[in-house]
Amino acid sequence: MRWSQAFIPTLRDDPADAEAISHRLLVRGGYIRQLMAGAYSQLPLMIRVRSKVAKVIREEMDRIGGQEFLLPALHPAEVWQKSGRWEIMGDEMFRLRDRKDADLALGMTHEEIFGTLSLELRSYRDLPQFWYQIQTKFRDEPRPKGGVLRTREFTMKDSYSFDIDPAGLDASFQRHYEAYERIFARLGLDAVPVEASSGAMGGSDSIEFMVRSDSGEDEVVFCRSCGYAANMERATSRVEDIDDGVEHAGVEKFATPGVRTIGDLADFDGGAPGDHQIKTLVYILEGEPRLVLLRGDHPLVEQKLQDGTGAIEFRPAHPEEIRAALGADPGSLGAVGVKHIPILADLALAGRYNMVTGANDDDFHLRGVNVERDIEVSKWLDLREISDGESCFTCGSSLEVFKAIEVGHIFKLGTKYADAFGINVLDEAGEAQTVIMGSYGIGLERNIAAVVETHHDEKGIVWPVAIAPYSVAITVLRTDVPGSLEAGERLYEQCWNAGLETILDDRDDRPGVKFADAELVGIPFRVTVGPRGLESGVVEVQDRASGVTEAVALEGAVAHLSALIQR
Ligand code: ATP
Ligand code: MG
C-alpha cells in the first residue's frame, strides 16, 4: 500500500470523550471511528490487525481439532425460550419483530444454536466435537466503554465442546485452556487465568483470562505466593480473627441522633468501629425483599449475591420499599428480631458478638448483638468484596487486587443446554446419554484493545509483529529529490516479493509528519530512504519498540528486515 492512497485518518489530538489509552490511540491512529455509543466502524488498518488476530485464533482452534462454522446473528425467540434465556438475558438482548410479527433476537452468544445443530450427533464415537465460529455478537450493554473494549456489537470467537461424560468435558476444557494460552502468548498478551463466576451461563467451572490494565473493568484478587487468582466476583480471603471481648447477656438499644452511616457510627461516642458493626442492606430478589448483612467495613459484591441465591432479577430496594419492610430508613436498619424477611449473611459475621447494628427505629442502634444468637440467618453466603492486603485463603500471604481486562472466558456448561434441548447420543452399550457441553469465548476487538493497552508509548502504538497491520513502513524522506521515490519503490517491491507486508510512505509531506504517523500507527520497523544515505547506498532501519536505529546497505535491507521480523 502507498500511504498517499491509504485511508489512514490520523489525528494529532485525543478524542474528547476517550479515557482508555487503547480508545485514544485506536481513534488517533485511524483504526476506528464511533458510529454511536457502543458501535464502531473498523477502518482498513483495524481490519488488517483483526484478520491477523483471527488467523492466530483459527490456527490454534484448528490445532486442537476445532471445526469452523458460521451461524446466523438473527435468532428465532423459540430457541431462547427453550433454554429459558429469553427471560434471563433481559435488557442485554436486542429483540425485534419480523414482518410476520414473530419475535427475534440478535445473537449475544450461540449455545442455543450450536446446541440445536448438535441434535444430529448420534454416537459416542462422534465425540468429542469442538465447534467454533468467528462471528458478530450483539449485546445491549448498559455502559459501553473504552472504545472497542466494551461495545454493543463485536466479534467473538465462540466455541463449544460436546462430550459423552464429565471426564471428556475435563479434557476438552483443558485443550481449550491450552489453546487460549497459546493464542494470548501469540498476541503478546500476558493473560492470567483466574477463577470466575459463571453468571447467566450456568455450569460449574469457569476461568477467565485477565490482562492487567487500569482500563479494565474487572478486578482480580491475586496471591503472588501461591498463585491463587480469582475474579472479585468470586474471590475469597481468610478473615482475620477479631477480638469481640466479653459477651453481653443481651442486646441494648441506645440513641444515636443523626447517625446515618457506618462512618458516623464509628465516630459516635458509644458507637463502634466498622469491623464491629453489622451493615444491613435491603435487596429485592425476584420481586421479594431480602436482608443482606455484612460486616460494617465490607462492601457487597452483587454478583456473589446473585450466584449465591440463583436470583435472575435483583436490585437494591427503593427507599419506600425499605420503609415498608423494616419501618425505618437506611442508617438505622437492622436484622435483630426480623422474622418476616429472609436474611442472607456474609460468612465474615459468623461467630461474631458484641456487634452494633441499626434498631429499625430512626436514630437508634443496638449494641451487644450476638449474630448467631440474635439474628435468624436463613442463609450464610460469601458476599463481601476483598481488599488489597487481606490474607490469602489458601496460604495466608498478602493478597493483591488489580484491575484487569477480561480477554477470554472458558466454561464448563454441564448438561444445562443438553437437558433443555434433549441432546443425547448412544453410548457403548447403545443407551442414550445426555451430552455434556463446554463453551469458550474470545472477543477479537477487545483483545486488540488489550494489546494496545499493554503495547504503547508516548508516541503511539507498538504492535507485536504478529498482528501489526504492516510489518514495515518505508519512509521516503524527500519525494522531491530525483531518485528517492524510485529507490523507495524498488525496495517496496522487494519487500512484498520477500513476503514482508509493507506500506510505502510516498507522501509529499515533512519527514516529521511521516515519522510521527508511522510511530502513532505503530508499524514495527521503519526504513528511512533519504537522499544522503542513497548516495552511499545506505538506508536507516528503526525498530519501533526499542527505538534503535541502524544504517543498513540498501542491497541487504530486505534480508535484514526479514531476519528482524522472523526473530
Ligand atoms: P464482561 O464481563 O466483560 O461483560 P462477559 O463475561 O459478558 O464479559 P463472555 O460472555 O464470557 O463475556 O464473552 C466472551 C468474551 O467476549 C469476553 O471474554 C470478551 O473478550 C468478549 N466480550 C464480551 N462482551 C464484550 C463486549 N461488550 N465488547 C467487546 N468484547 C466483549
Ligand atoms: Mg458481559
mmCIF file of N, CA and C in Angstrom, residues 389-460:
data_model
loop_
_atom_site.group_PDB
_atom_site.id
_atom_site.type_symbol
_atom_site.label_atom_id
_atom_site.label_comp_id
_atom_site.label_asym_id
_atom_site.label_seq_id
_atom_site.Cartn_x
_atom_site.Cartn_y
_atom_site.Cartn_z
ATOM 1 N N GLY A 389 -4.228 -6.512 50.407
ATOM 2 C CA GLY A 389 -3.537 -6.733 51.677
ATOM 3 C C GLY A 389 -4.208 -7.751 52.580
ATOM 4 N N GLU A 390 -5.428 -8.201 52.257
ATOM 5 C CA GLU A 390 -6.032 -9.265 53.065
ATOM 6 C C GLU A 390 -5.239 -10.553 52.873
ATOM 7 N N SER A 391 -5.486 -11.526 53.755
ATOM 8 C CA SER A 391 -4.680 -12.749 53.700
ATOM 9 C C SER A 391 -5.301 -13.779 52.770
ATOM 10 N N CYS A 392 -4.421 -14.444 52.033
ATOM 11 C CA CYS A 392 -4.854 -15.477 51.094
ATOM 12 C C CYS A 392 -5.522 -16.620 51.856
ATOM 13 N N PHE A 393 -6.662 -17.074 51.350
ATOM 14 C CA PHE A 393 -7.406 -18.154 51.973
ATOM 15 C C PHE A 393 -6.560 -19.424 52.031
ATOM 16 N N THR A 394 -5.785 -19.654 50.988
ATOM 17 C CA THR A 394 -5.017 -20.888 50.881
ATOM 18 C C THR A 394 -3.709 -20.850 51.658
ATOM 19 N N CYS A 395 -2.922 -19.764 51.480
ATOM 20 C CA CYS A 395 -1.570 -19.801 52.056
ATOM 21 C C CYS A 395 -1.317 -18.714 53.096
ATOM 22 N N GLY A 396 -2.254 -17.788 53.257
ATOM 23 C CA GLY A 396 -2.083 -16.779 54.290
ATOM 24 C C GLY A 396 -1.258 -15.563 53.881
ATOM 25 N N SER A 397 -0.645 -15.610 52.706
ATOM 26 C CA SER A 397 0.140 -14.444 52.269
ATOM 27 C C SER A 397 -0.779 -13.276 51.909
ATOM 28 N N SER A 398 -0.143 -12.132 51.716
ATOM 29 C CA SER A 398 -0.912 -10.927 51.448
ATOM 30 C C SER A 398 -1.452 -10.920 50.007
ATOM 31 N N LEU A 399 -2.742 -10.634 49.861
ATOM 32 C CA LEU A 399 -3.371 -10.627 48.536
ATOM 33 C C LEU A 399 -3.218 -9.269 47.879
ATOM 34 N N GLU A 400 -3.162 -9.318 46.557
ATOM 35 C CA GLU A 400 -3.080 -8.096 45.780
ATOM 36 C C GLU A 400 -4.370 -8.006 44.953
ATOM 37 N N VAL A 401 -4.907 -6.780 44.819
ATOM 38 C CA VAL A 401 -6.086 -6.593 43.977
ATOM 39 C C VAL A 401 -5.680 -5.690 42.822
ATOM 40 N N PHE A 402 -5.911 -6.140 41.589
ATOM 41 C CA PHE A 402 -5.595 -5.251 40.457
ATOM 42 C C PHE A 402 -6.713 -5.227 39.430
ATOM 43 N N LYS A 403 -6.744 -4.143 38.664
ATOM 44 C CA LYS A 403 -7.757 -4.001 37.616
ATOM 45 C C LYS A 403 -7.287 -4.737 36.377
ATOM 46 N N ALA A 404 -8.239 -5.310 35.663
ATOM 47 C CA ALA A 404 -7.865 -6.128 34.520
ATOM 48 C C ALA A 404 -8.952 -6.140 33.457
ATOM 49 N N ILE A 405 -8.520 -6.483 32.257
ATOM 50 C CA ILE A 405 -9.438 -6.644 31.130
ATOM 51 C C ILE A 405 -9.658 -8.139 30.931
ATOM 52 N N GLU A 406 -10.911 -8.549 30.893
ATOM 53 C CA GLU A 406 -11.205 -9.958 30.607
ATOM 54 C C GLU A 406 -11.094 -10.163 29.102
ATOM 55 N N VAL A 407 -10.089 -10.934 28.680
ATOM 56 C CA VAL A 407 -9.903 -11.131 27.239
ATOM 57 C C VAL A 407 -10.477 -12.455 26.749
ATOM 58 N N GLY A 408 -10.704 -13.388 27.660
ATOM 59 C CA GLY A 408 -11.286 -14.664 27.246
ATOM 60 C C GLY A 408 -11.940 -15.339 28.429
ATOM 61 N N HIS A 409 -12.829 -16.278 28.127
ATOM 62 C CA HIS A 409 -13.619 -16.890 29.189
ATOM 63 C C HIS A 409 -13.951 -18.309 28.762
ATOM 64 N N ILE A 410 -13.644 -19.289 29.594
ATOM 65 C CA ILE A 410 -13.986 -20.674 29.258
ATOM 66 C C ILE A 410 -14.854 -21.261 30.368
ATOM 67 N N PHE A 411 -15.892 -21.981 29.968
ATOM 68 C CA PHE A 411 -16.902 -22.503 30.899
ATOM 69 C C PHE A 411 -17.100 -23.991 30.744
ATOM 70 N N LYS A 412 -17.327 -24.651 31.851
ATOM 71 C CA LYS A 412 -17.897 -25.992 31.783
ATOM 72 C C LYS A 412 -19.404 -25.814 31.942
ATOM 73 N N LEU A 413 -20.147 -26.089 30.901
ATOM 74 C CA LEU A 413 -21.591 -25.852 30.964
ATOM 75 C C LEU A 413 -22.338 -27.010 31.602
ATOM 76 N N GLY A 414 -21.801 -28.209 31.508
ATOM 77 C CA GLY A 414 -22.543 -29.368 32.009
ATOM 78 C C GLY A 414 -23.690 -29.713 31.067
ATOM 79 N N THR A 415 -24.836 -30.072 31.641
ATOM 80 C CA THR A 415 -25.938 -30.564 30.793
ATOM 81 C C THR A 415 -27.104 -29.585 30.712
ATOM 82 N N LYS A 416 -26.875 -28.350 31.174
ATOM 83 C CA LYS A 416 -27.985 -27.383 31.176
ATOM 84 C C LYS A 416 -28.672 -27.289 29.804
ATOM 85 N N TYR A 417 -27.881 -27.098 28.755
ATOM 86 C CA TYR A 417 -28.472 -26.928 27.420
ATOM 87 C C TYR A 417 -28.890 -28.272 26.831
ATOM 88 N N ALA A 418 -28.070 -29.288 27.093
ATOM 89 C CA ALA A 418 -28.398 -30.609 26.561
ATOM 90 C C ALA A 418 -29.727 -31.089 27.139
ATOM 91 N N ASP A 419 -29.974 -30.804 28.413
ATOM 92 C CA ASP A 419 -31.251 -31.184 29.026
ATOM 93 C C ASP A 419 -32.397 -30.417 28.373
ATOM 94 N N ALA A 420 -32.191 -29.110 28.199
ATOM 95 C CA ALA A 420 -33.264 -28.279 27.648
ATOM 96 C C ALA A 420 -33.594 -28.675 26.208
ATOM 97 N N PHE A 421 -32.571 -29.069 25.456
ATOM 98 C CA PHE A 421 -32.786 -29.350 24.034
ATOM 99 C C PHE A 421 -32.894 -30.849 23.733
ATOM 100 N N GLY A 422 -32.637 -31.671 24.767
ATOM 101 C CA GLY A 422 -32.689 -33.115 24.531
ATOM 102 C C GLY A 422 -31.542 -33.606 23.661
ATOM 103 N N ILE A 423 -30.330 -33.106 23.935
ATOM 104 C CA ILE A 423 -29.172 -33.517 23.135
ATOM 105 C C ILE A 423 -28.595 -34.794 23.742
ATOM 106 N N ASN A 424 -28.679 -35.886 23.017
ATOM 107 C CA ASN A 424 -28.048 -37.097 23.523
ATOM 108 C C ASN A 424 -27.505 -37.948 22.389
ATOM 109 N N VAL A 425 -26.599 -38.836 22.770
ATOM 110 C CA VAL A 425 -26.008 -39.771 21.800
ATOM 111 C C VAL A 425 -26.059 -41.159 22.428
ATOM 112 N N LEU A 426 -25.873 -42.156 21.613
ATOM 113 C CA LEU A 426 -25.863 -43.521 22.135
ATOM 114 C C LEU A 426 -24.478 -43.855 22.663
ATOM 115 N N ASP A 427 -24.436 -44.452 23.845
ATOM 116 C CA ASP A 427 -23.127 -44.829 24.397
ATOM 117 C C ASP A 427 -22.746 -46.224 23.919
ATOM 118 N N GLU A 428 -21.648 -46.720 24.451
ATOM 119 C CA GLU A 428 -21.119 -48.008 24.010
ATOM 120 C C GLU A 428 -22.149 -49.135 24.136
ATOM 121 N N ALA A 429 -22.983 -49.018 25.173
ATOM 122 C CA ALA A 429 -23.981 -50.067 25.421
ATOM 123 C C ALA A 429 -25.259 -49.831 24.616
ATOM 124 N N GLY A 430 -25.248 -48.772 23.784
ATOM 125 C CA GLY A 430 -26.438 -48.496 22.984
ATOM 126 C C GLY A 430 -27.513 -47.717 23.736
ATOM 127 N N GLU A 431 -27.147 -47.180 24.912
ATOM 128 C CA GLU A 431 -28.099 -46.393 25.710
ATOM 129 C C GLU A 431 -27.932 -44.902 25.398
ATOM 130 N N ALA A 432 -29.045 -44.175 25.436
ATOM 131 C CA ALA A 432 -28.971 -42.727 25.193
ATOM 132 C C ALA A 432 -28.302 -42.027 26.383
ATOM 133 N N GLN A 433 -27.334 -41.211 26.101
ATOM 134 C CA GLN A 433 -26.624 -40.445 27.151
ATOM 135 C C GLN A 433 -26.711 -38.960 26.849
ATOM 136 N N THR A 434 -26.992 -38.178 27.872
ATOM 137 C CA THR A 434 -27.027 -36.723 27.682
ATOM 138 C C THR A 434 -25.616 -36.215 27.420
ATOM 139 N N VAL A 435 -25.512 -35.358 26.429
ATOM 140 C CA VAL A 435 -24.204 -34.801 26.053
ATOM 141 C C VAL A 435 -23.816 -33.693 27.035
ATOM 142 N N ILE A 436 -22.514 -33.600 27.321
ATOM 143 C CA ILE A 436 -22.026 -32.570 28.257
ATOM 144 C C ILE A 436 -21.274 -31.499 27.468
ATOM 145 N N MET A 437 -21.650 -30.251 27.713
ATOM 146 C CA MET A 437 -21.103 -29.170 26.885
ATOM 147 C C MET A 437 -20.133 -28.258 27.636
ATOM 148 N N GLY A 438 -19.265 -27.634 26.847
ATOM 149 C CA GLY A 438 -18.432 -26.546 27.352
ATOM 150 C C GLY A 438 -18.583 -25.385 26.391
ATOM 151 N N SER A 439 -18.313 -24.172 26.849
ATOM 152 C CA SER A 439 -18.344 -23.045 25.908
ATOM 153 C C SER A 439 -17.191 -22.100 26.215
ATOM 154 N N TYR A 440 -16.679 -21.486 25.152
ATOM 155 C CA TYR A 440 -15.380 -20.817 25.219
ATOM 156 C C TYR A 440 -15.423 -19.563 24.345
ATOM 157 N N GLY A 441 -15.039 -18.407 24.883
ATOM 158 C CA GLY A 441 -15.155 -17.186 24.080
ATOM 159 C C GLY A 441 -13.955 -16.253 24.173
ATOM 160 N N ILE A 442 -13.653 -15.645 23.030
ATOM 161 C CA ILE A 442 -12.622 -14.596 22.973
ATOM 162 C C ILE A 442 -13.183 -13.451 22.129
ATOM 163 N N GLY A 443 -13.118 -12.236 22.631
ATOM 164 C CA GLY A 443 -13.582 -11.082 21.855
ATOM 165 C C GLY A 443 -12.425 -10.501 21.055
ATOM 166 N N LEU A 444 -12.585 -10.428 19.739
ATOM 167 C CA LEU A 444 -11.455 -10.002 18.902
ATOM 168 C C LEU A 444 -11.084 -8.543 19.127
ATOM 169 N N GLU A 445 -12.075 -7.656 19.050
ATOM 170 C CA GLU A 445 -11.733 -6.231 19.173
ATOM 171 C C GLU A 445 -11.243 -5.918 20.584
ATOM 172 N N ARG A 446 -11.839 -6.572 21.601
ATOM 173 C CA ARG A 446 -11.361 -6.313 22.959
ATOM 174 C C ARG A 446 -9.916 -6.779 23.118
ATOM 175 N N ASN A 447 -9.569 -7.875 22.485
ATOM 176 C CA ASN A 447 -8.184 -8.338 22.553
ATOM 177 C C ASN A 447 -7.236 -7.365 21.872
ATOM 178 N N ILE A 448 -7.682 -6.815 20.748
ATOM 179 C CA ILE A 448 -6.843 -5.833 20.059
ATOM 180 C C ILE A 448 -6.635 -4.623 20.971
ATOM 181 N N ALA A 449 -7.716 -4.171 21.595
ATOM 182 C CA ALA A 449 -7.605 -3.033 22.517
ATOM 183 C C ALA A 449 -6.681 -3.385 23.682
ATOM 184 N N ALA A 450 -6.757 -4.630 24.170
ATOM 185 C CA ALA A 450 -5.901 -5.033 25.290
ATOM 186 C C ALA A 450 -4.430 -5.038 24.869
ATOM 187 N N VAL A 451 -4.167 -5.391 23.622
ATOM 188 C CA VAL A 451 -2.784 -5.333 23.137
ATOM 189 C C VAL A 451 -2.309 -3.882 23.139
ATOM 190 N N VAL A 452 -3.167 -2.973 22.684
ATOM 191 C CA VAL A 452 -2.766 -1.554 22.665
ATOM 192 C C VAL A 452 -2.546 -1.042 24.088
ATOM 193 N N GLU A 453 -3.418 -1.463 25.004
ATOM 194 C CA GLU A 453 -3.268 -1.037 26.402
ATOM 195 C C GLU A 453 -1.898 -1.422 26.950
ATOM 196 N N THR A 454 -1.385 -2.537 26.491
ATOM 197 C CA THR A 454 -0.141 -3.058 27.067
ATOM 198 C C THR A 454 1.063 -2.879 26.132
ATOM 199 N N HIS A 455 0.840 -2.332 24.939
ATOM 200 C CA HIS A 455 1.934 -2.139 23.977
ATOM 201 C C HIS A 455 1.847 -0.750 23.358
ATOM 202 N N HIS A 456 2.292 0.241 24.095
ATOM 203 C CA HIS A 456 2.292 1.597 23.540
ATOM 204 C C HIS A 456 3.337 2.426 24.282
ATOM 205 N N ASP A 457 3.660 3.582 23.716
ATOM 206 C CA ASP A 457 4.472 4.553 24.448
ATOM 207 C C ASP A 457 3.885 5.930 24.171
ATOM 208 N N GLU A 458 4.609 6.978 24.515
ATOM 209 C CA GLU A 458 4.017 8.318 24.378
ATOM 210 C C GLU A 458 3.786 8.702 22.914
ATOM 211 N N LYS A 459 4.463 7.980 22.007
ATOM 212 C CA LYS A 459 4.297 8.324 20.584
ATOM 213 C C LYS A 459 3.157 7.571 19.912
ATOM 214 N N GLY A 460 2.743 6.476 20.509
ATOM 215 C CA GLY A 460 1.656 5.722 19.882
ATOM 216 C C GLY A 460 1.711 4.243 20.193
#
